[in-house]
Amino acid sequence: MKSYGHVCDCYQLYYGVIYNSISALSLLEDNLFGTAYPLCRGAIEMYLKLLILAPRPEFYNQYEKFRMFEVEYSCHRTYPKEYNALFKKRICATSKAKADFLHFGWVDYIDGYHKVVKKFPYSIYGIITFLKEENMDKNLGLPCLENFYKSCHAYTHGSIQISRYPVLHYFEISIMLYFIIRKTFLLLCKEKEVEPMIDGQDIISMLDRDFEVLYDQYLNRSTENFDRYYNFGL
């Protein structure tokens, strides 16, 4: 299995997070709200995987192995022989869905994962449970992202495209991307051994300052406030 080396162990995840985030921002700018949510959902998944694997680059090749299993399955609609052998030896034998193990079977290699995650280990919710246990940093946004991840389902499956108050979408998408982009940027700077500065500006402090204003407005959202916002000056 090819390794990307220490220079950028989690290349695919960094690229995916950045790609999805920029795409979501572009759609948000064009008022294409409903189509931005599935991209945010994908960015959340990759971000959570990154939170596990970035501090553990020695396990990235296992993730890459399962990623290629998924690519092969998508092309041929059959599970590779090596994958079938690993499925038979999976740690959580009570999990019967081969598709779940295809997406998340690599967690079997993460030390202590199954001691923490007792329910749905081969799922994004299992990953969230594990990350909540080992992280107390509120700037990871785990509870918030978990709630938004669930909300994204309706947009992903086409049940919702737009709400009565479009500004709500700006709040939600901006909050999701704040947590994702902020931490991903810090992880990448750490991996590249560079300071998290741009043109001498502490953009993290600037971002946190602006987010505090945005999030306070989001917490005070209500039908009355939205109506007042849209009918201002009428």
CSV table of C-alpha atoms in Angstrom, one decimal:
chain,number,residue,atom,x,y,z
A,1,MET,CA,0.0,0.0,0.0
A,2,LYS,CA,1.4,3.4,-1.0
A,3,SER,CA,2.3,5.7,1.8
A,4,TYR,CA,2.2,9.5,1.4
A,5,GLY,CA,5.0,9.9,4.0
A,6,HIS,CA,5.4,12.1,7.0
A,7,VAL,CA,5.3,15.3,4.9
A,8,CYS,CA,1.5,14.9,4.4
A,9,ASP,CA,0.2,11.7,5.9
A,10,CYS,CA,-3.4,12.6,5.6
A,11,TYR,CA,-3.3,14.1,2.2
A,12,GLN,CA,-6.6,12.7,1.0
A,13,LEU,CA,-8.4,13.9,4.0
A,14,TYR,CA,-6.9,17.4,4.0
A,15,TYR,CA,-7.7,17.7,0.3
A,16,GLY,CA,-11.2,16.5,0.8
A,17,VAL,CA,-12.0,18.8,3.7
A,18,ILE,CA,-10.6,21.9,1.8
A,19,TYR,CA,-12.3,20.9,-1.5
A,20,ASN,CA,-15.7,20.4,0.1
A,21,SER,CA,-15.5,23.5,2.3
A,22,ILE,CA,-14.6,25.8,-0.6
A,23,SER,CA,-17.3,24.3,-2.8
A,24,ALA,CA,-19.9,24.8,0.0
A,25,LEU,CA,-18.8,28.4,0.4
A,26,SER,CA,-19.1,29.0,-3.4
A,27,LEU,CA,-22.6,27.6,-3.3
A,28,LEU,CA,-23.5,29.7,-0.3
A,29,GLU,CA,-22.3,32.8,-2.1
A,30,ASP,CA,-24.6,31.9,-5.0
A,31,ASN,CA,-27.6,31.3,-2.7
A,32,LEU,CA,-27.6,27.6,-3.6
A,33,PHE,CA,-28.2,26.6,0.0
A,34,GLY,CA,-29.7,23.2,-0.3
A,35,THR,CA,-26.8,21.8,-2.4
A,36,ALA,CA,-24.2,23.2,0.1
A,37,TYR,CA,-25.4,21.0,2.9
A,38,PRO,CA,-24.4,17.6,1.4
A,39,LEU,CA,-20.9,19.1,0.9
A,40,CYS,CA,-20.8,20.2,4.5
A,41,ARG,CA,-21.9,16.7,5.5
A,42,GLY,CA,-19.0,15.2,3.6
A,43,ALA,CA,-16.6,17.8,5.1
A,44,ILE,CA,-17.8,16.9,8.6
A,45,GLU,CA,-17.1,13.2,7.9
A,46,MET,CA,-13.6,13.8,6.6
A,47,TYR,CA,-12.9,16.3,9.4
A,48,LEU,CA,-13.8,13.8,12.1
A,49,LYS,CA,-11.6,11.1,10.4
A,50,LEU,CA,-8.8,13.7,10.3
A,51,LEU,CA,-9.1,14.4,14.0
A,52,ILE,CA,-8.4,10.7,14.7
A,53,LEU,CA,-5.7,10.1,12.1
A,54,ALA,CA,-3.7,13.3,12.1
A,55,PRO,CA,-2.2,12.6,15.6
A,56,ARG,CA,-1.8,8.9,14.6
A,57,PRO,CA,-0.1,8.9,11.2
A,58,GLU,CA,1.1,5.4,11.7
A,59,PHE,CA,-2.5,4.2,11.1
A,60,TYR,CA,-3.2,6.2,8.0
A,61,ASN,CA,-2.2,3.4,5.7
A,62,GLN,CA,-5.0,1.3,7.2
A,63,TYR,CA,-7.5,4.0,6.4
A,64,GLU,CA,-6.0,4.2,2.9
A,65,LYS,CA,-6.4,0.5,2.5
A,66,PHE,CA,-10.1,0.7,3.3
A,67,ARG,CA,-10.6,3.7,1.1
A,68,MET,CA,-9.2,1.7,-1.8
A,69,PHE,CA,-11.5,-1.2,-0.9
A,70,GLU,CA,-14.4,1.3,-1.3
A,71,VAL,CA,-13.1,2.5,-4.6
A,72,GLU,CA,-12.8,-1.1,-5.9
A,73,TYR,CA,-16.3,-1.9,-4.7
A,74,SER,CA,-17.7,1.2,-6.4
A,75,CYS,CA,-16.1,0.1,-9.7
A,76,HIS,CA,-16.9,-3.6,-9.6
A,77,ARG,CA,-19.8,-3.9,-7.1
A,78,THR,CA,-18.1,-6.8,-5.4
A,79,TYR,CA,-16.1,-6.8,-2.2
A,80,PRO,CA,-12.4,-7.5,-2.6
A,81,LYS,CA,-11.1,-10.8,-1.2
A,82,GLU,CA,-8.8,-9.1,1.3
A,83,TYR,CA,-11.7,-7.0,2.6
A,84,ASN,CA,-13.9,-10.2,3.0
A,85,ALA,CA,-11.1,-11.8,5.1
A,86,LEU,CA,-10.8,-8.7,7.3
A,87,PHE,CA,-14.6,-8.5,7.7
A,88,LYS,CA,-14.6,-12.1,9.1
A,89,LYS,CA,-12.0,-11.0,11.7
A,90,ARG,CA,-13.7,-7.7,12.7
A,91,ILE,CA,-13.5,-6.8,16.3
A,92,CYS,CA,-17.2,-6.0,16.7
A,93,ALA,CA,-18.7,-9.2,15.4
A,94,THR,CA,-22.3,-8.1,16.3
A,95,SER,CA,-22.1,-5.5,13.5
A,96,LYS,CA,-23.4,-7.4,10.5
A,97,ALA,CA,-23.5,-4.7,7.8
A,98,LYS,CA,-20.6,-5.1,5.4
A,99,ALA,CA,-21.1,-1.7,4.0
A,100,ASP,CA,-20.6,-0.1,7.4
A,101,PHE,CA,-17.3,-2.0,7.9
A,102,LEU,CA,-16.3,-1.0,4.4
A,103,HIS,CA,-16.5,2.7,5.3
A,104,PHE,CA,-15.2,2.5,8.9
A,105,GLY,CA,-13.4,-0.9,9.3
A,106,TRP,CA,-10.1,0.9,9.7
A,107,VAL,CA,-11.1,1.9,13.3
A,108,ASP,CA,-10.3,-1.6,14.3
A,109,TYR,CA,-6.6,-0.5,14.2
A,110,ILE,CA,-7.1,2.5,16.5
A,111,ASP,CA,-5.8,1.8,20.0
A,112,GLY,CA,-8.6,1.8,22.6
A,113,TYR,CA,-11.3,2.6,20.1
A,114,HIS,CA,-13.6,-0.4,20.9
A,115,LYS,CA,-13.1,0.1,24.6
A,116,VAL,CA,-14.8,3.5,24.3
A,117,VAL,CA,-17.3,2.8,21.5
A,118,LYS,CA,-19.8,0.1,22.4
A,119,LYS,CA,-22.6,1.1,20.0
A,120,PHE,CA,-22.4,1.5,16.3
A,121,PRO,CA,-18.5,1.5,16.1
A,122,TYR,CA,-18.5,1.3,12.3
A,123,SER,CA,-20.2,4.6,11.8
A,124,ILE,CA,-19.6,8.4,12.0
A,125,TYR,CA,-21.4,8.4,15.4
A,126,GLY,CA,-19.0,5.9,16.7
A,127,ILE,CA,-16.1,8.2,15.7
A,128,ILE,CA,-17.9,11.1,17.4
A,129,THR,CA,-18.2,9.1,20.6
A,130,PHE,CA,-14.5,8.2,20.5
A,131,LEU,CA,-13.5,11.8,19.9
A,132,LYS,CA,-15.7,13.2,22.6
A,133,GLU,CA,-14.1,10.8,25.1
A,134,GLU,CA,-10.5,11.8,24.3
A,135,ASN,CA,-11.1,15.5,23.6
A,136,MET,CA,-12.3,18.3,25.9
A,137,ASP,CA,-11.4,21.1,23.4
A,138,LYS,CA,-14.7,23.0,22.8
A,139,ASN,CA,-13.2,24.5,19.6
A,140,LEU,CA,-13.4,21.1,17.9
A,141,GLY,CA,-17.2,21.7,17.9
A,142,LEU,CA,-18.1,18.0,18.2
A,143,PRO,CA,-21.6,18.4,19.8
A,144,CYS,CA,-22.5,21.1,17.4
A,145,LEU,CA,-21.2,19.3,14.4
A,146,GLU,CA,-23.0,16.1,15.4
A,147,ASN,CA,-26.3,18.0,15.5
A,148,PHE,CA,-25.7,19.7,12.1
A,149,TYR,CA,-24.6,16.4,10.6
A,150,LYS,CA,-28.0,14.9,11.4
A,151,SER,CA,-29.7,18.0,10.0
A,152,CYS,CA,-27.8,17.6,6.7
A,153,HIS,CA,-29.6,14.3,6.0
A,154,ALA,CA,-32.8,16.0,4.9
A,155,TYR,CA,-30.9,18.2,2.4
A,156,THR,CA,-28.7,15.3,1.2
A,157,HIS,CA,-31.8,13.2,0.4
A,158,GLY,CA,-33.7,16.1,-1.2
A,159,SER,CA,-36.4,16.5,1.5
A,160,ILE,CA,-35.4,20.1,2.0
A,161,GLN,CA,-33.9,22.7,-0.3
A,162,ILE,CA,-34.5,26.0,1.3
A,163,SER,CA,-36.1,27.4,4.5
A,164,ARG,CA,-38.5,30.3,4.8
A,165,TYR,CA,-35.6,32.4,6.1
A,166,PRO,CA,-32.5,32.0,4.0
A,167,VAL,CA,-30.3,33.8,6.6
A,168,LEU,CA,-30.7,30.7,8.7
A,169,HIS,CA,-28.7,28.8,6.1
A,170,TYR,CA,-25.9,31.4,6.3
A,171,PHE,CA,-25.8,30.8,10.1
A,172,GLU,CA,-25.7,27.0,9.9
A,173,ILE,CA,-23.3,26.6,7.0
A,174,SER,CA,-20.9,29.3,8.5
A,175,ILE,CA,-20.9,27.6,11.9
A,176,MET,CA,-20.2,24.2,10.4
A,177,LEU,CA,-17.3,25.5,8.3
A,178,TYR,CA,-15.9,27.6,11.1
A,179,PHE,CA,-15.2,24.5,13.2
A,180,ILE,CA,-14.0,22.4,10.3
A,181,ILE,CA,-11.8,25.0,8.6
A,182,ARG,CA,-10.3,26.4,11.8
A,183,LYS,CA,-9.0,23.1,13.2
A,184,THR,CA,-8.0,21.7,9.8
A,185,PHE,CA,-5.9,24.8,9.2
A,186,LEU,CA,-4.2,24.4,12.6
A,187,LEU,CA,-3.6,20.7,12.0
A,188,LEU,CA,-2.0,21.4,8.6
A,189,CYS,CA,0.1,24.2,10.0
A,190,LYS,CA,1.4,21.8,12.7
A,191,GLU,CA,2.1,19.1,10.2
A,192,LYS,CA,4.0,21.5,8.0
A,193,GLU,CA,5.7,23.1,11.0
A,194,VAL,CA,4.6,26.7,10.1
A,195,GLU,CA,3.0,29.4,12.2
A,196,PRO,CA,-0.8,29.8,11.7
A,197,MET,CA,-0.4,33.3,10.4
A,198,ILE,CA,-1.1,34.9,7.0
A,199,ASP,CA,0.7,38.0,6.1
A,200,GLY,CA,1.7,38.5,9.7
A,201,GLN,CA,-2.0,38.4,10.8
A,202,ASP,CA,-3.2,36.1,13.6
A,203,ILE,CA,-6.2,34.9,11.6
A,204,ILE,CA,-7.3,32.4,14.2
A,205,SER,CA,-7.9,35.2,16.7
A,206,MET,CA,-9.7,37.2,14.0
A,207,LEU,CA,-11.8,34.3,13.1
A,208,ASP,CA,-12.7,33.5,16.7
A,209,ARG,CA,-13.6,37.1,17.3
A,210,ASP,CA,-16.0,37.2,14.3
A,211,PHE,CA,-17.4,33.8,15.1
A,212,GLU,CA,-18.4,34.9,18.6
A,213,VAL,CA,-20.6,37.6,17.1
A,214,LEU,CA,-22.1,35.2,14.6
A,215,TYR,CA,-22.8,32.4,17.1
A,216,ASP,CA,-24.4,34.8,19.5
A,217,GLN,CA,-26.8,36.0,16.8
A,218,TYR,CA,-27.5,32.3,15.9
A,219,LEU,CA,-28.4,31.5,19.5
A,220,ASN,CA,-30.8,34.4,19.6
A,221,ARG,CA,-32.6,33.3,16.4
A,222,SER,CA,-36.4,33.2,16.4
A,223,THR,CA,-39.3,33.5,14.1
A,224,GLU,CA,-39.9,37.0,15.4
A,225,ASN,CA,-36.3,38.1,14.9
A,226,PHE,CA,-36.2,36.6,11.4
A,227,ASP,CA,-39.4,38.4,10.5
A,228,ARG,CA,-38.0,41.6,11.8
A,229,TYR,CA,-34.8,41.2,9.8
A,230,TYR,CA,-36.6,40.5,6.5
A,231,ASN,CA,-39.2,43.2,7.0
A,232,PHE,CA,-36.8,45.9,8.2
A,233,GLY,CA,-37.6,49.2,6.6
A,234,LEU,CA,-41.0,48.2,5.2
